Every structure is written in structure tokens, then in C-alpha cells.
CSV table of C-alpha atoms in Angstrom, one decimal:
chain,number,residue,atom,x,y,z
A,1,MET,CA,0.0,0.0,0.0
A,2,LYS,CA,2.9,2.4,0.8
A,3,LEU,CA,4.4,1.8,-2.6
A,4,LEU,CA,1.1,2.7,-4.2
A,5,VAL,CA,0.9,6.0,-2.3
A,6,ASP,CA,4.5,6.9,-3.0
A,7,SER,CA,4.2,6.2,-6.7
A,8,SER,CA,0.9,8.1,-7.1
A,9,SER,CA,2.4,11.1,-5.3
A,10,SER,CA,5.5,10.9,-7.5
A,11,LEU,CA,3.3,10.6,-10.6
A,12,LEU,CA,1.2,13.6,-9.6
A,13,PHE,CA,4.3,15.6,-8.9
A,14,SER,CA,5.8,14.7,-12.3
A,15,LEU,CA,2.6,15.7,-14.0
A,16,LEU,CA,2.6,19.1,-12.3
A,17,LEU,CA,6.2,19.7,-13.2
A,18,ALA,CA,5.5,18.7,-16.8
A,19,GLN,CA,2.6,21.3,-16.9
A,20,LEU,CA,4.7,24.1,-15.4
A,21,PRO,CA,6.2,25.4,-18.7
A,22,ILE,CA,2.7,25.4,-20.3
A,23,LEU,CA,1.2,27.3,-17.4
A,24,THR,CA,3.9,29.9,-17.3
A,25,SER,CA,3.9,30.5,-21.1
A,26,ALA,CA,0.1,30.9,-21.0
A,27,LEU,CA,0.5,34.2,-19.3
A,28,PRO,CA,0.5,37.2,-21.7
A,29,VAL,CA,4.0,38.5,-22.3
A,30,HIS,CA,3.2,42.0,-21.2
A,31,HIS,CA,2.2,40.9,-17.8
A,32,ARG,CA,5.7,39.5,-17.2
A,33,ARG,CA,7.3,42.7,-18.5
A,34,ILE,CA,5.4,45.5,-16.8
A,35,PRO,CA,7.8,48.1,-15.6
A,36,ASP,CA,7.9,49.0,-12.0
A,37,LEU,CA,6.3,52.4,-12.4
A,38,GLU,CA,5.4,52.5,-8.7
A,39,LYS,CA,9.0,52.5,-7.7
A,40,LEU,CA,9.9,55.1,-10.3
A,41,THR,CA,7.1,57.3,-9.1
A,42,ASN,CA,8.1,57.1,-5.5
A,43,GLN,CA,11.7,57.9,-6.3
A,44,THR,CA,10.6,60.9,-8.4
A,45,ARG,CA,8.3,62.1,-5.6
A,46,ASN,CA,11.2,61.7,-3.1
A,47,LEU,CA,13.4,63.9,-5.3
A,48,LEU,CA,10.6,66.5,-5.7
A,49,LYS,CA,10.2,66.7,-1.9
A,50,LEU,CA,14.0,67.0,-1.5
A,51,THR,CA,14.1,69.8,-4.1
A,52,GLN,CA,11.2,71.6,-2.5
A,53,ASP,CA,13.0,71.4,0.9
A,54,LEU,CA,16.2,72.8,-0.7
A,55,LEU,CA,14.3,75.7,-2.3
A,56,LYS,CA,12.5,76.4,1.0
A,57,ASP,CA,15.9,76.6,2.8
A,58,HIS,CA,17.4,78.7,0.0
A,59,VAL,CA,18.9,82.0,1.1
A,60,ILE,CA,17.2,84.1,-1.7
A,61,ASP,CA,13.8,84.1,-3.3
A,62,THR,CA,14.1,86.4,-6.2
A,63,ASP,CA,14.1,86.3,-10.0
A,64,ILE,CA,17.2,84.8,-11.3
A,65,GLU,CA,19.5,85.3,-14.2
A,66,HIS,CA,19.3,82.3,-16.5
A,67,ARG,CA,22.8,81.0,-16.8
A,68,PHE,CA,22.2,77.4,-18.1
A,69,LYS,CA,21.1,77.3,-21.7
A,70,SER,CA,21.5,73.5,-21.8
A,71,LEU,CA,18.9,72.6,-19.2
A,72,PRO,CA,16.1,70.4,-20.5
A,73,ALA,CA,13.2,72.5,-21.7
A,74,MET,CA,10.1,71.8,-19.7
A,75,THR,CA,7.4,72.7,-22.3
A,76,ASN,CA,4.9,70.0,-21.4
A,77,ARG,CA,1.3,70.8,-20.6
A,78,ALA,CA,-1.3,68.8,-18.7
A,79,SER,CA,-3.0,67.9,-22.0
A,80,ASP,CA,0.2,66.1,-23.1
A,81,LEU,CA,-0.3,63.5,-20.4
A,82,SER,CA,-3.0,61.7,-22.4
A,83,THR,CA,-0.8,61.1,-25.3
A,84,LEU,CA,2.2,59.7,-23.5
A,85,GLU,CA,3.7,56.4,-24.6
A,86,LEU,CA,5.6,54.2,-22.2
A,87,LYS,CA,8.9,53.6,-24.2
A,88,SER,CA,9.4,57.1,-25.5
A,89,THR,CA,8.5,58.7,-22.2
A,90,LEU,CA,10.9,56.5,-20.2
A,91,SER,CA,13.7,57.3,-22.7
A,92,GLN,CA,13.1,61.0,-22.6
A,93,LEU,CA,12.9,61.1,-18.8
A,94,LEU,CA,16.2,59.3,-18.6
A,95,VAL,CA,17.9,61.7,-21.0
A,96,ASP,CA,16.5,64.8,-19.1
A,97,LEU,CA,17.5,63.3,-15.7
A,98,GLN,CA,21.0,62.6,-17.0
A,99,SER,CA,21.3,66.2,-18.1
A,100,PHE,CA,20.2,67.5,-14.7
A,101,GLU,CA,22.7,65.1,-13.1
A,102,VAL,CA,25.6,66.7,-15.1
A,103,HIS,CA,24.4,70.1,-14.0
A,104,PHE,CA,24.1,69.2,-10.4
A,105,ASP,CA,27.6,67.6,-10.5
A,106,TRP,CA,28.8,71.0,-11.8
A,107,LEU,CA,27.0,72.8,-9.0
A,108,ASN,CA,28.6,70.4,-6.5
A,109,ARG,CA,32.1,71.3,-7.8
A,110,ALA,CA,31.3,75.0,-7.7
A,111,SER,CA,30.0,74.7,-4.1
A,112,ARG,CA,33.1,72.9,-3.0
A,113,LYS,CA,35.3,75.5,-4.7
A,114,HIS,CA,33.7,78.2,-2.6
A,115,LYS,CA,33.3,76.0,0.5
A,116,GLN,CA,29.6,76.8,0.5
A,117,ALA,CA,27.5,75.0,3.1
A,118,ALA,CA,24.2,76.5,1.9
A,119,LEU,CA,23.3,73.3,0.1
A,120,PRO,CA,23.9,70.5,2.7
A,121,LYS,CA,21.5,68.1,1.0
A,122,LEU,CA,23.1,68.5,-2.5
A,123,GLY,CA,25.1,65.3,-2.1
A,124,GLU,CA,22.0,63.4,-1.0
A,125,MET,CA,20.1,64.8,-4.0
A,126,ILE,CA,22.9,63.7,-6.5
A,127,SER,CA,22.8,60.3,-4.9
A,128,HIS,CA,19.0,60.0,-5.4
A,129,ILE,CA,19.3,61.3,-9.0
A,130,LYS,CA,21.9,58.6,-9.8
A,131,SER,CA,19.6,55.9,-8.2
A,132,LEU,CA,16.6,57.1,-10.2
A,133,SER,CA,18.7,57.2,-13.3
A,134,ALA,CA,19.8,53.5,-12.7
A,135,SER,CA,16.1,52.5,-12.1
A,136,LEU,CA,15.0,54.2,-15.3
A,137,LEU,CA,17.7,52.5,-17.3
A,138,ARG,CA,16.7,49.1,-15.9
A,139,GLN,CA,13.1,49.8,-16.9
A,140,ILE,CA,14.1,51.0,-20.4
A,141,GLN,CA,16.0,47.7,-20.9
A,142,LYS,CA,13.0,45.7,-19.5
A,143,VAL,CA,10.6,47.1,-22.0
A,144,ASP,CA,13.0,47.3,-24.9
A,145,ALA,CA,12.7,51.1,-25.2
A,146,PRO,CA,15.1,53.0,-27.5
A,147,ARG,CA,18.1,54.3,-25.7
A,148,LEU,CA,18.6,58.0,-26.6
A,149,PRO,CA,22.2,59.4,-26.6
A,150,SER,CA,23.4,60.7,-23.3
A,151,PRO,CA,23.4,64.5,-23.1
A,152,THR,CA,26.6,66.5,-23.2
A,153,PRO,CA,25.5,69.9,-22.1
A,154,SER,CA,27.7,72.9,-22.3
A,155,LEU,CA,28.3,74.3,-18.9
A,156,PRO,CA,29.6,77.7,-17.9
A,157,PRO,CA,33.0,77.9,-16.2
A,158,LEU,CA,33.0,77.5,-12.5
A,159,PRO,CA,31.8,80.7,-11.0
A,160,ALA,CA,34.3,83.2,-9.6
A,161,PHE,CA,32.0,84.5,-6.8
A,162,GLN,CA,29.9,82.7,-4.2
A,163,TRP,CA,26.9,84.8,-5.1
A,164,ASP,CA,27.0,83.2,-8.6
A,165,VAL,CA,26.9,79.8,-7.0
A,166,VAL,CA,23.8,80.8,-5.0
A,167,GLN,CA,22.0,82.1,-8.2
A,168,SER,CA,23.1,79.0,-10.2
A,169,SER,CA,21.8,76.7,-7.5
A,170,LEU,CA,18.4,78.5,-7.4
A,171,GLU,CA,18.0,78.2,-11.1
A,172,LEU,CA,18.9,74.5,-11.2
A,173,LEU,CA,16.6,73.7,-8.2
A,174,GLN,CA,13.6,75.6,-9.8
A,175,GLN,CA,14.0,73.8,-13.1
A,176,PHE,CA,14.5,70.5,-11.4
A,177,ARG,CA,11.4,71.0,-9.4
A,178,LEU,CA,9.4,71.4,-12.6
A,179,PHE,CA,11.1,68.3,-14.1
A,180,CYS,CA,10.3,66.1,-11.0
A,181,ASP,CA,6.7,67.4,-10.9
A,182,TRP,CA,6.2,66.6,-14.6
A,183,ALA,CA,8.0,63.2,-14.3
A,184,SER,CA,5.9,62.0,-11.4
A,185,ARG,CA,2.7,63.0,-13.2
A,186,ALA,CA,3.9,61.3,-16.4
A,187,LEU,CA,4.7,58.1,-14.5
A,188,LEU,CA,1.4,58.0,-12.7
A,189,THR,CA,-0.4,58.5,-16.1
A,190,LEU,CA,1.6,55.7,-17.6
A,191,LYS,CA,0.9,53.4,-14.7
A,192,SER,CA,-2.9,54.0,-15.1
A,193,LYS,CA,-2.6,53.1,-18.8
A,194,ILE,CA,-1.0,49.7,-18.2
């Protein structure tokens, strides 16, 4: 009797193993390749909050001189959200984020040159930008989105005066706040479409 129970259990187990490839391939391909838009959205919101905190702590709140001609242009409108496509949006977000990363690295060098402690969270922000950039790159690869060329923005020389660093940081933070706000809305919209 024990032999009969053991052999029927083994037979049942073998049948289940044999069906496993059929069961897993029966799932639609897109269900296995859905990007983790929730994680990307949370990372973007975290960066938005960090940017808003840095702007709140900023020493000036005035109009600024626009020094960076190579910052990504934020010309998106709310009506554009309905026409977003996953692959092209992820690719564009990565390129724009990489451009901001280059600009913030420049700001970090300029701040160190002037030993400015006005942006204590700048290193944390750059770390979060690099993390989001890596997450976006993984998702782009996951969905086979086209990889756009990395930006090579032309940056001004490091500022000679500390006041120029303050104004540059304000411009970068204001533009980055717009980017993060748009990116989080875009990611939420894409998530609702999938």
C-alpha cells in the first residue's frame, strides 16, 4: 500500500512539473514585463520633496538670471499627459534626468570651490538622482525602449564668486522641481494606462 501512495504522489508531482512550462507560457508576455512604475514614481516624488526642501531653505527668493542654456526645456502641458507612450516617455525622462545630473555635479564642484555649506543636501540629491537614473535605465531595458544618446550639455566655467553659485543653485533647483513634478505626473499616467 505504501508503494502505491509513493508512486501516485510521484506521478502527480511529475505531471505538475510537466505542466509548469505550459502554465507559465500561457501568461501574456506584457504581464511579465510590466515596468515597476510605482518604484519610479516614489523615487521621483522623493526627489521632488528634497528639491522643495532645498528651495525652502534657500537664502534668496528672487528672480534669477538664466545661466544654463543647456537645461532640459520643460514645455509639457497637462493635455500632453493623455498622449504619453511608455517607451518614448521613459527614454526622454532618462535623458533629461542625466542632463540634470551633469548640471548638479557642476554645482557640487562649484559649491566645494567656494566651500559653500548653503546646500547641505546636495550630495544626497545627487545620490538620489543617480539611483533614479539607474532605475529608469533598468526599466528601459526591461521594456526594450530605445536608448537615446546621453546628453553633453555645455556648462559655464565654475563661478568666480559665491553669489554666482547661489544664483546657479536656485536656477537648477527651480528647473529640477518642474522636471520632477512633470515626471511624477507622467509616471502616474503611464501606470494608469498599463
